[in-house]
Amino acid sequence: IQLTQSPSSLSASVGDRVTITCRASQGISSYLAWYQQKPGKAPKLLIYAASTLQSGVPSRFSGSGSGTDFTLTISSLQPEDFATYYCQQLNSYPQLTFGGGTKVEIK
Amino acid sequence: EVQLVESGGGLVQPGRSLRLSCAASGFTFDDYAMHWVRQAPGKGLEWVSGISWNSGSIGYADSVKGRFTISRDNAKNSLYLQMNSLRAEDTALYYCAKGVGATLRYAFDIWGQGTMVTVSS
């Protein structure tokens, strides 16, 4: 299963609403997770099961979708949110895949 | 403190082998699936391999199938990745990651800091 993220990069300002999409090449139900990675750091789990917020993650992050189309939304972008975001599908185990990533930069 | 610490990376010639280890602490290791994920310099994340809590379910990315072998020792709270027939394209930072649940169908909630593997002559 291939995951296509769009856009591959975006520029936004603090306070902006940001939306990242992830499209699967075939249906994956709700077996989708989102991760945030900052430079030089390991990825951090934000959302699993498409829309469940991981413990400790700010509520400005939200996820939606099922089947083939998914969305990660940051309701009000904060300075610490500038990072690269990846989606991951867990439906076709034992083979799992990540999307190509979306880099969120400061405008 | 929940922690994963990878080791075993380094510089290796093409065609040679390397064994990575991941030491887990701060949680009940044998309750969870474990995974290896790699990231080539300046590139995105690539899932490499995963193993369920009891080693009953194992998966590999097509790019490493037949060359890499994942294993775990629950008595030692350790995860391993045996990498054979290494290629230049295997050069990457290798992360160990913990699944949220026992099978391979769960997201990864804890990650190590990674160990670098460089394949070059």
CSV table of C-alpha atoms in Angstrom, one decimal:
chain,number,residue,atom,x,y,z
A,1,ILE,CA,0.0,0.0,0.0
A,2,GLN,CA,1.4,3.4,-1.0
A,3,LEU,CA,0.8,6.6,1.0
A,4,THR,CA,0.9,9.9,-0.8
A,5,GLN,CA,1.1,13.0,1.4
A,6,SER,CA,0.3,16.5,0.2
A,7,PRO,CA,1.7,19.0,0.1
A,8,SER,CA,5.3,17.9,0.4
A,9,SER,CA,6.1,21.2,2.1
A,10,LEU,CA,4.2,24.3,3.2
A,11,SER,CA,4.9,27.7,4.7
A,12,ALA,CA,2.7,29.1,7.3
A,13,SER,CA,2.5,31.7,10.1
A,14,VAL,CA,2.0,31.3,13.8
A,15,GLY,CA,-1.7,31.1,14.4
A,16,ASP,CA,-2.6,29.7,11.0
A,17,ARG,CA,-4.8,26.7,10.5
A,18,VAL,CA,-2.8,24.0,8.7
A,19,THR,CA,-4.1,20.9,7.0
A,20,ILE,CA,-2.0,18.0,5.7
A,21,THR,CA,-3.5,15.2,3.7
A,22,CYS,CA,-2.5,11.5,3.3
A,23,ARG,CA,-4.0,9.4,0.6
A,24,ALA,CA,-3.7,5.6,0.6
A,25,SER,CA,-3.5,3.6,-2.7
A,26,GLN,CA,-6.2,1.2,-1.3
A,27,GLY,CA,-8.6,1.3,1.6
A,28,ILE,CA,-7.0,1.0,5.1
A,29,SER,CA,-10.0,1.5,7.3
A,30,SER,CA,-8.8,3.6,10.2
A,31,TYR,CA,-5.4,2.0,10.5
A,32,LEU,CA,-3.5,5.3,10.2
A,33,ALA,CA,-1.1,7.1,12.4
A,34,TRP,CA,0.5,10.6,12.3
A,35,TYR,CA,4.0,11.5,13.6
A,36,GLN,CA,5.9,14.7,14.0
A,37,GLN,CA,9.7,14.8,13.6
A,38,LYS,CA,12.0,17.7,14.4
A,39,PRO,CA,15.5,18.0,13.0
A,40,GLY,CA,17.9,15.7,14.8
A,41,LYS,CA,15.2,14.1,16.8
A,42,ALA,CA,13.3,10.8,16.7
A,43,PRO,CA,9.7,10.9,15.5
A,44,LYS,CA,6.9,11.5,18.0
A,45,LEU,CA,3.5,9.8,17.8
A,46,LEU,CA,0.7,12.4,17.5
A,47,ILE,CA,-2.4,10.5,16.4
A,48,TYR,CA,-3.3,6.8,16.0
A,49,ALA,CA,-6.4,5.0,14.7
A,50,ALA,CA,-6.8,8.0,12.3
A,51,SER,CA,-8.3,10.3,14.9
A,52,THR,CA,-7.2,9.3,18.5
A,53,LEU,CA,-4.9,11.8,20.1
A,54,GLN,CA,-1.9,10.3,21.8
A,55,SER,CA,-1.6,11.1,25.5
A,56,GLY,CA,0.2,14.4,26.1
A,57,VAL,CA,-0.3,15.8,22.6
A,58,PRO,CA,-1.9,19.2,22.5
A,59,SER,CA,-5.5,19.4,21.5
A,60,ARG,CA,-4.8,21.7,18.6
A,61,PHE,CA,-3.8,18.6,16.7
A,62,SER,CA,-6.6,16.5,15.2
A,63,GLY,CA,-6.9,13.7,12.7
A,64,SER,CA,-9.8,12.6,10.5
A,65,GLY,CA,-10.7,10.2,7.7
A,66,SER,CA,-11.1,6.6,6.9
A,67,GLY,CA,-10.7,4.3,3.9
A,68,THR,CA,-8.3,6.1,1.6
A,69,ASP,CA,-8.3,9.8,2.5
A,70,PHE,CA,-7.0,11.2,5.8
A,71,THR,CA,-6.2,14.6,7.2
A,72,LEU,CA,-4.0,16.0,10.0
A,73,THR,CA,-5.1,19.5,11.1
A,74,ILE,CA,-3.3,21.9,13.4
A,75,SER,CA,-5.9,24.4,14.4
A,76,SER,CA,-3.5,27.2,15.4
A,77,LEU,CA,0.1,26.7,14.5
A,78,GLN,CA,2.6,27.3,17.3
A,79,PRO,CA,6.3,28.0,17.0
A,80,GLU,CA,7.1,24.5,18.3
A,81,ASP,CA,5.0,22.9,15.5
A,82,PHE,CA,7.5,23.7,12.8
A,83,ALA,CA,8.6,20.2,11.8
A,84,THR,CA,8.1,17.4,9.3
A,85,TYR,CA,4.9,15.3,9.6
A,86,TYR,CA,4.5,11.7,8.4
A,87,CYS,CA,1.5,9.4,8.1
A,88,GLN,CA,1.8,5.7,8.5
A,89,GLN,CA,-0.6,2.9,7.5
A,90,LEU,CA,-0.9,-0.2,9.7
A,91,ASN,CA,-3.6,-2.0,7.8
A,92,SER,CA,-1.4,-4.2,5.6
A,93,TYR,CA,0.6,-5.8,8.4
A,94,PRO,CA,3.0,-7.4,8.5
A,95,GLN,CA,4.1,-4.8,6.0
A,96,LEU,CA,3.8,-1.3,7.2
A,97,THR,CA,4.5,1.9,5.2
A,98,PHE,CA,5.1,5.6,5.8
A,99,GLY,CA,4.1,8.5,3.6
A,100,GLY,CA,6.8,10.7,2.1
A,101,GLY,CA,6.5,13.5,4.7
A,102,THR,CA,5.3,17.1,4.8
A,103,LYS,CA,7.7,19.8,6.0
A,104,VAL,CA,6.0,22.7,7.8
A,105,GLU,CA,8.1,25.8,7.6
A,106,ILE,CA,7.8,29.3,8.9
A,107,LYS,CA,6.5,31.9,6.5
B,1,GLU,CA,11.7,6.0,32.6
B,2,VAL,CA,10.6,4.3,29.4
B,3,GLN,CA,13.7,4.1,27.2
B,4,LEU,CA,15.0,2.4,24.1
B,5,VAL,CA,18.8,2.5,23.4
B,6,GLU,CA,20.2,1.2,20.1
B,7,SER,CA,23.7,0.1,19.5
B,8,GLY,CA,25.8,-1.8,16.9
B,9,GLY,CA,25.9,0.7,14.1
B,10,GLY,CA,29.1,1.8,12.3
B,11,LEU,CA,30.9,1.8,9.0
B,12,VAL,CA,30.8,-1.5,7.0
B,13,GLN,CA,31.8,-2.5,3.5
B,14,PRO,CA,29.2,-3.5,1.0
B,15,GLY,CA,28.4,-7.2,1.2
B,16,ARG,CA,29.3,-7.5,4.8
B,17,SER,CA,27.1,-8.0,7.9
B,18,LEU,CA,26.2,-6.0,11.0
B,19,ARG,CA,24.0,-6.7,14.0
B,20,LEU,CA,22.0,-4.0,15.6
B,21,SER,CA,20.7,-4.2,19.2
B,22,CYS,CA,18.0,-2.3,21.1
B,23,ALA,CA,17.9,-2.4,24.9
B,24,ALA,CA,14.5,-1.6,26.4
B,25,SER,CA,13.8,-0.4,29.9
B,26,GLY,CA,10.9,1.1,31.9
B,27,PHE,CA,8.1,-1.1,30.5
B,28,THR,CA,7.1,-4.7,30.2
B,29,PHE,CA,9.0,-5.6,27.1
B,30,ASP,CA,7.2,-8.8,26.3
B,31,ASP,CA,3.8,-7.1,26.2
B,32,TYR,CA,4.6,-5.2,23.0
B,33,ALA,CA,5.5,-5.5,19.4
B,34,MET,CA,8.8,-3.9,18.4
B,35,HIS,CA,10.0,-2.5,15.1
B,36,TRP,CA,13.0,-1.1,13.2
B,37,VAL,CA,12.6,2.0,11.2
B,38,ARG,CA,15.4,3.7,9.2
B,39,GLN,CA,16.0,7.1,7.8
B,40,ALA,CA,18.6,7.8,5.1
B,41,PRO,CA,20.4,11.1,5.4
B,42,GLY,CA,18.0,13.9,4.4
B,43,LYS,CA,15.2,11.5,3.5
B,44,GLY,CA,12.0,10.2,5.0
B,45,LEU,CA,11.1,7.4,7.3
B,46,GLU,CA,11.1,3.8,6.1
B,47,TRP,CA,9.7,0.9,8.1
B,48,VAL,CA,12.2,-1.9,8.0
B,49,SER,CA,10.9,-4.8,10.1
B,50,GLY,CA,8.6,-5.6,13.0
B,51,ILE,CA,8.0,-8.5,15.4
B,52,SER,CA,5.1,-9.2,17.6
B,53,TRP,CA,5.3,-9.7,21.3
B,54,ASN,CA,5.9,-13.5,21.1
B,55,SER,CA,7.8,-13.5,17.8
B,56,GLY,CA,4.8,-15.2,16.2
B,57,SER,CA,4.3,-12.5,13.6
B,58,ILE,CA,7.2,-11.0,11.7
B,59,GLY,CA,7.3,-8.6,8.8
B,60,TYR,CA,9.9,-7.1,6.5
B,61,ALA,CA,10.0,-4.3,4.0
B,62,ASP,CA,10.5,-5.6,0.4
B,63,SER,CA,13.8,-3.7,0.3
B,64,VAL,CA,15.4,-5.9,3.0
B,65,LYS,CA,13.5,-9.2,2.8
B,66,GLY,CA,15.9,-12.1,2.6
B,67,ARG,CA,18.8,-10.1,3.8
B,68,PHE,CA,17.7,-8.8,7.2
B,69,THR,CA,16.4,-10.8,10.2
B,70,ILE,CA,14.6,-9.4,13.2
B,71,SER,CA,14.5,-11.2,16.5
B,72,ARG,CA,13.9,-10.5,20.2
B,73,ASP,CA,14.9,-11.9,23.5
B,74,ASN,CA,12.2,-11.2,26.0
B,75,ALA,CA,14.3,-12.5,28.9
B,76,LYS,CA,16.9,-9.8,28.1
B,77,ASN,CA,14.5,-7.0,27.1
B,78,SER,CA,16.3,-6.8,23.8
B,79,LEU,CA,15.5,-6.4,20.1
B,80,TYR,CA,17.9,-7.3,17.3
B,81,LEU,CA,18.4,-6.8,13.6
B,82,GLN,CA,20.8,-9.0,11.8
B,83,MET,CA,21.7,-7.3,8.5
B,84,ASN,CA,23.5,-9.3,5.9
B,85,SER,CA,24.6,-8.5,2.3
B,86,LEU,CA,24.6,-4.8,3.1
B,87,ARG,CA,24.3,-2.3,0.3
B,88,ALA,CA,25.1,1.4,-0.1
B,89,GLU,CA,21.4,2.1,0.0
B,90,ASP,CA,21.1,0.6,3.5
B,91,THR,CA,23.0,3.6,4.8
B,92,ALA,CA,20.7,5.2,7.3
B,93,LEU,CA,20.0,6.0,10.9
B,94,TYR,CA,18.2,3.0,12.3
B,95,TYR,CA,15.6,3.5,15.0
B,96,CYS,CA,14.1,1.0,17.4
B,97,ALA,CA,10.5,1.7,18.1
B,98,LYS,CA,7.9,0.2,20.5
B,99,GLY,CA,4.4,-0.6,19.4
B,100,VAL,CA,1.4,0.6,21.3
B,101,GLY,CA,0.1,-3.0,21.4
B,102,ALA,CA,1.3,-6.6,21.2
B,103,THR,CA,0.7,-7.1,17.4
B,104,LEU,CA,2.2,-5.4,14.4
B,105,ARG,CA,-1.0,-3.4,13.8
B,106,TYR,CA,-0.3,-0.7,16.4
B,107,ALA,CA,1.3,2.7,16.0
B,108,PHE,CA,4.8,3.3,17.5
B,109,ASP,CA,4.7,5.3,20.7
B,110,ILE,CA,8.3,5.1,22.0
B,111,TRP,CA,11.4,5.6,19.8
B,112,GLY,CA,15.1,5.3,20.5
B,113,GLN,CA,17.6,7.9,19.3
B,114,GLY,CA,18.9,5.7,16.6
B,115,THR,CA,22.2,4.1,15.5
B,116,MET,CA,23.9,5.1,12.3
B,117,VAL,CA,24.8,2.5,9.7
B,118,THR,CA,27.1,3.5,6.9
B,119,VAL,CA,27.8,1.1,4.0
B,120,SER,CA,30.8,2.2,2.0
B,121,SER,CA,34.0,0.8,0.7
